[in-house]
Every structure is written in C-alpha cells, then in structure tokens.
Coordinates of C-alpha atoms in Angstrom, one line a residue:
X19 CA -45.5 87.1 -8.3
X20 CA -46.3 83.7 -9.8
X21 CA -50.0 84.5 -9.7
X22 CA -49.5 87.4 -12.2
X23 CA -48.5 84.9 -14.9
X24 CA -49.6 81.6 -16.3
X25 CA -47.1 78.8 -15.3
X26 CA -45.4 78.8 -18.7
X27 CA -45.2 82.7 -18.7
X28 CA -43.8 82.7 -15.2
X29 CA -41.1 80.1 -16.0
X30 CA -40.2 81.8 -19.3
X31 CA -39.9 85.2 -17.6
X32 CA -37.6 83.9 -14.9
X33 CA -35.3 82.1 -17.4
X34 CA -35.0 85.0 -19.8
X35 CA -31.9 87.2 -19.7
X36 CA -32.0 90.9 -19.9
X37 CA -30.6 91.5 -23.3
X38 CA -29.0 94.5 -25.1
X39 CA -28.0 94.9 -28.7
X40 CA -27.2 97.4 -31.4
X41 CA -29.6 97.8 -34.3
X42 CA -30.1 100.2 -37.2
X43 CA -32.2 102.4 -34.9
X44 CA -29.7 102.4 -32.1
X45 CA -29.5 100.5 -28.8
X46 CA -32.3 98.0 -28.3
X47 CA -33.4 95.7 -25.4
X48 CA -34.9 92.3 -24.8
X49 CA -37.5 91.3 -27.4
X50 CA -36.1 93.8 -29.9
X51 CA -32.8 91.8 -29.9
X52 CA -34.5 88.6 -31.0
X53 CA -32.8 88.8 -34.5
X54 CA -29.5 90.4 -33.3
X55 CA -27.7 87.0 -33.3
X56 CA -24.3 86.7 -31.8
X57 CA -23.9 90.4 -30.8
X58 CA -26.4 90.3 -28.1
X59 CA -25.2 91.2 -24.6
X60 CA -26.8 89.6 -21.6
X61 CA -26.5 92.6 -19.3
X62 CA -27.7 90.8 -16.2
X63 CA -25.1 88.1 -16.5
X64 CA -22.4 90.7 -17.1
X65 CA -23.5 92.8 -14.2
X66 CA -23.9 90.0 -11.6
X67 CA -20.6 88.2 -12.7
X68 CA -18.5 91.3 -12.7
X69 CA -20.1 92.5 -9.4
X70 CA -19.5 89.2 -7.7
X71 CA -15.9 89.1 -9.0
X72 CA -15.3 92.6 -7.6
X73 CA -16.9 91.4 -4.3
X74 CA -14.4 88.5 -4.2
X75 CA -11.5 90.8 -4.8
X76 CA -12.7 93.3 -2.1
X77 CA -13.3 90.6 0.6
X78 CA -10.1 88.8 0.1
X79 CA -8.0 92.0 -0.3
X80 CA -9.5 93.3 3.0
X81 CA -8.6 90.1 4.7
X82 CA -5.1 90.3 3.4
X83 CA -4.7 94.0 4.4
X84 CA -6.0 93.3 8.0
X85 CA -4.1 90.0 8.4
X86 CA -2.1 89.7 11.6
X87 CA 0.5 87.2 12.9
X88 CA -1.4 87.0 16.2
X89 CA -4.8 85.6 16.8
X90 CA -6.7 85.9 13.5
X91 CA -10.2 87.2 13.1
X92 CA -12.9 84.8 12.1
X93 CA -12.9 86.2 8.5
X94 CA -9.1 86.0 8.2
X95 CA -9.2 82.4 9.5
X96 CA -11.9 81.5 6.9
X97 CA -9.9 83.1 4.1
X98 CA -6.8 81.3 5.1
X99 CA -8.7 78.0 5.3
X100 CA -10.0 78.5 1.7
X101 CA -6.5 79.4 0.4
X102 CA -4.9 76.4 2.1
X103 CA -7.6 74.1 0.7
X104 CA -7.1 75.3 -2.8
X105 CA -3.3 75.3 -2.4
X106 CA -3.3 71.7 -1.2
X107 CA -5.4 70.6 -4.2
X108 CA -3.1 72.4 -6.6
X109 CA 0.0 70.8 -5.1
X110 CA -1.4 67.3 -5.2
X111 CA -2.8 67.7 -8.8
X112 CA -0.7 70.0 -10.8
X113 CA 2.7 68.4 -11.6
X114 CA 4.2 71.3 -13.6
X115 CA 5.8 74.5 -12.5
X116 CA 3.8 77.7 -12.7
X117 CA 3.1 80.6 -10.3
X118 CA -0.2 81.2 -12.1
X119 CA -2.1 78.0 -11.3
X120 CA -2.7 78.5 -7.6
X121 CA -4.1 82.1 -8.0
X122 CA -6.1 80.9 -11.0
X123 CA -7.6 78.0 -9.1
X124 CA -8.5 80.2 -6.1
X125 CA -10.1 82.8 -8.4
X126 CA -12.1 80.1 -10.2
X127 CA -13.3 78.4 -7.1
X128 CA -14.4 81.5 -5.2
X129 CA -15.8 83.3 -8.2
X130 CA -17.8 80.3 -9.4
X131 CA -19.0 79.6 -5.9
X132 CA -20.3 83.1 -5.4
X133 CA -22.1 83.0 -8.7
X134 CA -23.6 79.6 -7.8
X135 CA -24.7 80.9 -4.4
X136 CA -27.0 83.4 -6.1
X137 CA -29.2 80.3 -6.7
X138 CA -30.2 80.4 -3.0
X139 CA -31.8 83.8 -3.3
X140 CA -35.6 83.3 -3.5
X141 CA -36.5 83.2 -7.2
X142 CA -39.0 86.1 -7.0
X143 CA -37.0 88.6 -5.0
X144 CA -34.6 90.0 -7.6
X145 CA -37.1 89.9 -10.5
X146 CA -39.7 91.7 -8.3
X147 CA -37.2 94.4 -7.3
X148 CA -36.0 94.8 -10.9
X149 CA -39.6 95.1 -12.1
X150 CA -40.5 97.7 -9.5
X151 CA -37.4 99.8 -10.4
X152 CA -38.1 99.5 -14.1
X153 CA -41.8 100.5 -13.7
X154 CA -41.1 103.3 -11.2
X155 CA -38.1 105.0 -12.6
X156 CA -38.1 104.1 -16.3
X157 CA -41.8 103.6 -17.1
X158 CA -41.3 100.0 -18.3
X159 CA -43.9 97.3 -17.7
X160 CA -42.6 95.1 -15.0
X161 CA -43.6 92.0 -17.1
X162 CA -40.9 93.2 -19.6
X163 CA -38.1 93.6 -17.1
X164 CA -35.8 90.6 -16.9
X165 CA -33.0 89.8 -14.4
X166 CA -31.5 86.4 -14.1
X167 CA -29.4 86.6 -11.0
X168 CA -27.5 83.3 -11.4
X169 CA -24.7 84.0 -14.0
X170 CA -23.8 80.3 -14.2
X171 CA -27.3 79.5 -15.6
X172 CA -26.2 81.4 -18.7
X173 CA -24.4 79.2 -21.2
X174 CA -22.6 82.3 -22.5
X175 CA -20.8 82.7 -19.2
X176 CA -19.9 79.1 -18.7
X177 CA -18.5 78.9 -22.2
X178 CA -16.5 82.1 -21.6
X179 CA -15.0 80.6 -18.5
X180 CA -14.2 77.4 -20.4
X181 CA -12.8 79.3 -23.3
X182 CA -10.4 81.0 -21.0
X183 CA -9.2 77.6 -19.7
X184 CA -8.9 76.3 -23.2
X185 CA -6.6 79.2 -24.2
X186 CA -4.4 78.4 -21.1
X187 CA -4.4 74.7 -22.2
X188 CA -3.0 75.7 -25.6
X189 CA -0.6 78.2 -24.1
X190 CA 0.9 75.7 -21.6
X191 CA 1.0 72.9 -24.3
X192 CA 3.1 75.1 -26.6
X193 CA 5.1 76.6 -23.8
X194 CA 6.2 73.2 -22.4
X195 CA 6.3 71.1 -25.6
X196 CA 7.0 73.8 -28.2
X197 CA 5.0 74.2 -31.4
X198 CA 6.6 71.1 -32.9
X199 CA 6.0 69.1 -29.8
X200 CA 2.3 70.2 -29.6
X201 CA 1.7 69.3 -33.3
X202 CA 3.5 66.0 -32.7
X203 CA 1.2 65.3 -29.8
X204 CA -1.9 65.9 -32.0
X205 CA -0.6 63.8 -34.9
X206 CA 1.4 60.9 -33.4
X207 CA -0.8 59.9 -30.5
X208 CA -2.2 57.4 -29.6
X209 CA -0.8 55.4 -32.7
X210 CA 2.8 56.3 -33.3
X211 CA 2.9 55.7 -37.0
X212 CA 2.8 58.2 -39.9
X213 CA 0.0 56.3 -41.6
X214 CA -2.2 57.0 -38.5
X215 CA -1.7 60.8 -38.5
X216 CA -5.3 61.6 -39.8
X217 CA -6.9 59.3 -37.3
X218 CA -4.6 60.6 -34.5
X219 CA -5.4 64.2 -35.4
X220 CA -9.2 63.6 -35.3
X221 CA -9.0 61.7 -32.0
X222 CA -6.7 64.2 -30.2
X223 CA -8.6 67.2 -31.6
X224 CA -11.9 65.8 -30.3
X225 CA -10.2 65.1 -26.9
X226 CA -8.8 68.6 -26.8
X227 CA -12.1 70.3 -27.6
X228 CA -14.1 68.0 -25.3
X229 CA -12.3 69.5 -22.3
X230 CA -13.6 73.1 -22.4
X231 CA -16.9 71.8 -23.7
X232 CA -17.4 69.5 -20.7
X233 CA -16.4 72.3 -18.3
X234 CA -19.0 74.6 -19.8
X235 CA -21.9 72.2 -20.2
X236 CA -21.4 70.5 -16.8
X237 CA -21.6 73.7 -14.8
X238 CA -24.4 75.2 -16.9
X239 CA -26.5 72.0 -16.9
X240 CA -26.3 71.5 -13.1
X241 CA -27.1 75.2 -12.3
X242 CA -29.8 75.6 -14.9
X243 CA -31.6 72.5 -13.7
X244 CA -31.3 73.6 -10.1
X245 CA -32.7 77.1 -10.9
X246 CA -35.5 75.5 -13.0
X247 CA -36.6 73.3 -10.0
X248 CA -36.6 76.3 -7.7
X249 CA -38.9 78.1 -10.2
X250 CA -41.2 75.1 -10.6
X251 CA -41.5 74.9 -6.8
X252 CA -42.4 78.6 -6.7
X253 CA -45.4 77.9 -9.0
X254 CA -47.2 75.6 -6.5
X255 CA -48.3 78.5 -4.2
X256 CA -48.4 78.6 -0.5
X257 CA -47.1 75.0 0.0
X258 CA -43.7 75.9 -1.6
X259 CA -41.8 76.9 1.6
X260 CA -41.0 73.4 2.9
X261 CA -39.9 72.2 -0.6
X262 CA -37.9 75.4 -1.1
X263 CA -36.2 74.9 2.3
X264 CA -35.4 71.2 1.5
X265 CA -34.0 72.0 -1.9
X266 CA -32.0 74.9 -0.6
X267 CA -30.4 72.7 2.1
X268 CA -29.5 70.1 -0.5
X269 CA -27.9 72.9 -2.6
X270 CA -25.7 74.1 0.3
X271 CA -23.7 71.0 -0.6
X272 CA -24.2 70.9 -4.4
X273 CA -23.2 74.5 -5.2
X274 CA -19.7 74.4 -3.6
X275 CA -19.2 71.0 -5.2
X276 CA -19.9 72.4 -8.7
X277 CA -17.3 75.1 -8.1
X278 CA -14.8 72.6 -6.7
X279 CA -15.3 70.3 -9.8
X280 CA -14.8 73.2 -12.2
X281 CA -11.6 74.2 -10.3
X282 CA -10.3 70.6 -10.2
X283 CA -10.9 69.8 -13.8
X284 CA -9.2 73.1 -14.7
X285 CA -6.1 72.1 -12.7
X286 CA -6.1 68.6 -14.2
X287 CA -6.4 69.8 -17.8
X288 CA -3.6 72.4 -17.3
X289 CA -1.4 69.7 -15.6
X290 CA -1.9 67.4 -18.6
X291 CA -1.0 70.3 -20.9
X292 CA 2.2 70.9 -18.9
X293 CA 3.5 67.4 -19.1
X294 CA 6.4 67.0 -21.5
X295 CA 6.1 63.5 -22.9

C-alpha cells in the first residue's frame, strides 16, 4: 500500500482520523469537516473504542458466567489473575473507602490495554480493508477512506478518559472534605496564611489540572510515537519485516505498561483526593 503514495502522503493518510460533522448542507465527512471545529466526530476512534469496550465486557462476563469452584479453565484462570493483580494494586495504593475504585481500575487497565494492543495490527491491514469496502460498496476512492485503528493515538480519546478521572477527583474531594474543605485545600495550602491565598490558589489549581493533563498526554504521546514508528518502518519496503518484528516484540512489554501506568496514576490521584487532611 505504501507504494501507492509518496512517503508524506502515506504517513498523513495513516495518521488521519475518519471524521464526520454536521454542516449547512447536512452530514459531511473527512476533508469537508476541516472547518467544523469542535463538533467533529472521529468515527473510527468512537467505533474502535466502543467495540473494544464491548469486547472487554463480553469476555469478562462470559468468564464470570462459566466460572466454577473446581479446576478453572485457562480463560477463567487468566481473568482471575488479571482481577487479582488489579485488586492487589488498588489495596496497596488507594487508602480511602470506595466500592467504585477496584472496578474502575480494572475497566481502565483492560480497556486501555485492548486499545493499545491494536497497535500490533500491521499498519496496512485495516486501512486496506477499509479502502476496499469504501470503494466496492460506497463508490469512494480508497485514498479518501481513513481508519485509525488505535484509539489511544487520538488525543480526543485520551483527554476524554482523563476528563472522566478529573470529574472523579473533584467528586471524591468534595465528598470526603466537603465543599468548604475542598476550597480550603485550594486556598490554604501549601502556605497556611490568609495573605498567601492567591499564590496557594494558583499553585493548587495548576497541580489539580496537571493530573488529567499528564494522564492524557502521556498515553497519547507514547502510543502516537509508537504508531508513527510502525508507519515509518512500513515505508522502507521489503526490508521492513525484521524491523516490524523487533519493534512489535518490544511493544509487547510497552503497551501493557502504558495501560498499567494510566491505571496506577488514576488510583493514586483518587487516593489523594480521598484523603481528609
């Protein structure tokens, strides 16, 4: 597929999301959404993230329904191993009391891991299939069909995940400390003096906002760079296979690590929000 484009066109095509927006003339797609601004939907990101989320629910629910007290199946043993791993990390890191944290941590870890693992799919496979479908069934030029299959390479998705965590941070802060306690935390730390309230507020607000920002940018940056390297390797032609294999083997370690870091930082941030000073 790389031979059909110049190198820059090939890279741009693979890093472009399938977009949908509403215009004065109705629903528009891709290049027609260039001026749509905020209200542009990345339909490939939505489709892959929702689909992988449903896959996670289906796989873990099937393991739960078929679970036995006797000798477990290999799949049941694997699911139990993942749940115990997440539960141990929650117990050792989260110091508050909440029934939500462990299921939330499990969801984040497995869901982000599944989205990250899409990075191991050869970069040309899904765009080629999508282009063939678009050309055969919808009469669209394959060059104008986009499909980014790694949702975590889309900053919109990583920010959406981080925003959800941020809302929970605010919720737990107010729930544990009360509105007055939360405001006091923003205005009377780290310098416990009324004259330092403006400085405290700026410092604490920056600290508070930096948490979801770091979550979103760390996950996006690592996965986007990883996908870009896979695409660059694909442009070198027939000698790409050894490099692809080596980079993929390396990512078998990196992709779970990124999901683990996102999960752990979420637990740590919610634990800090739940502490009543």
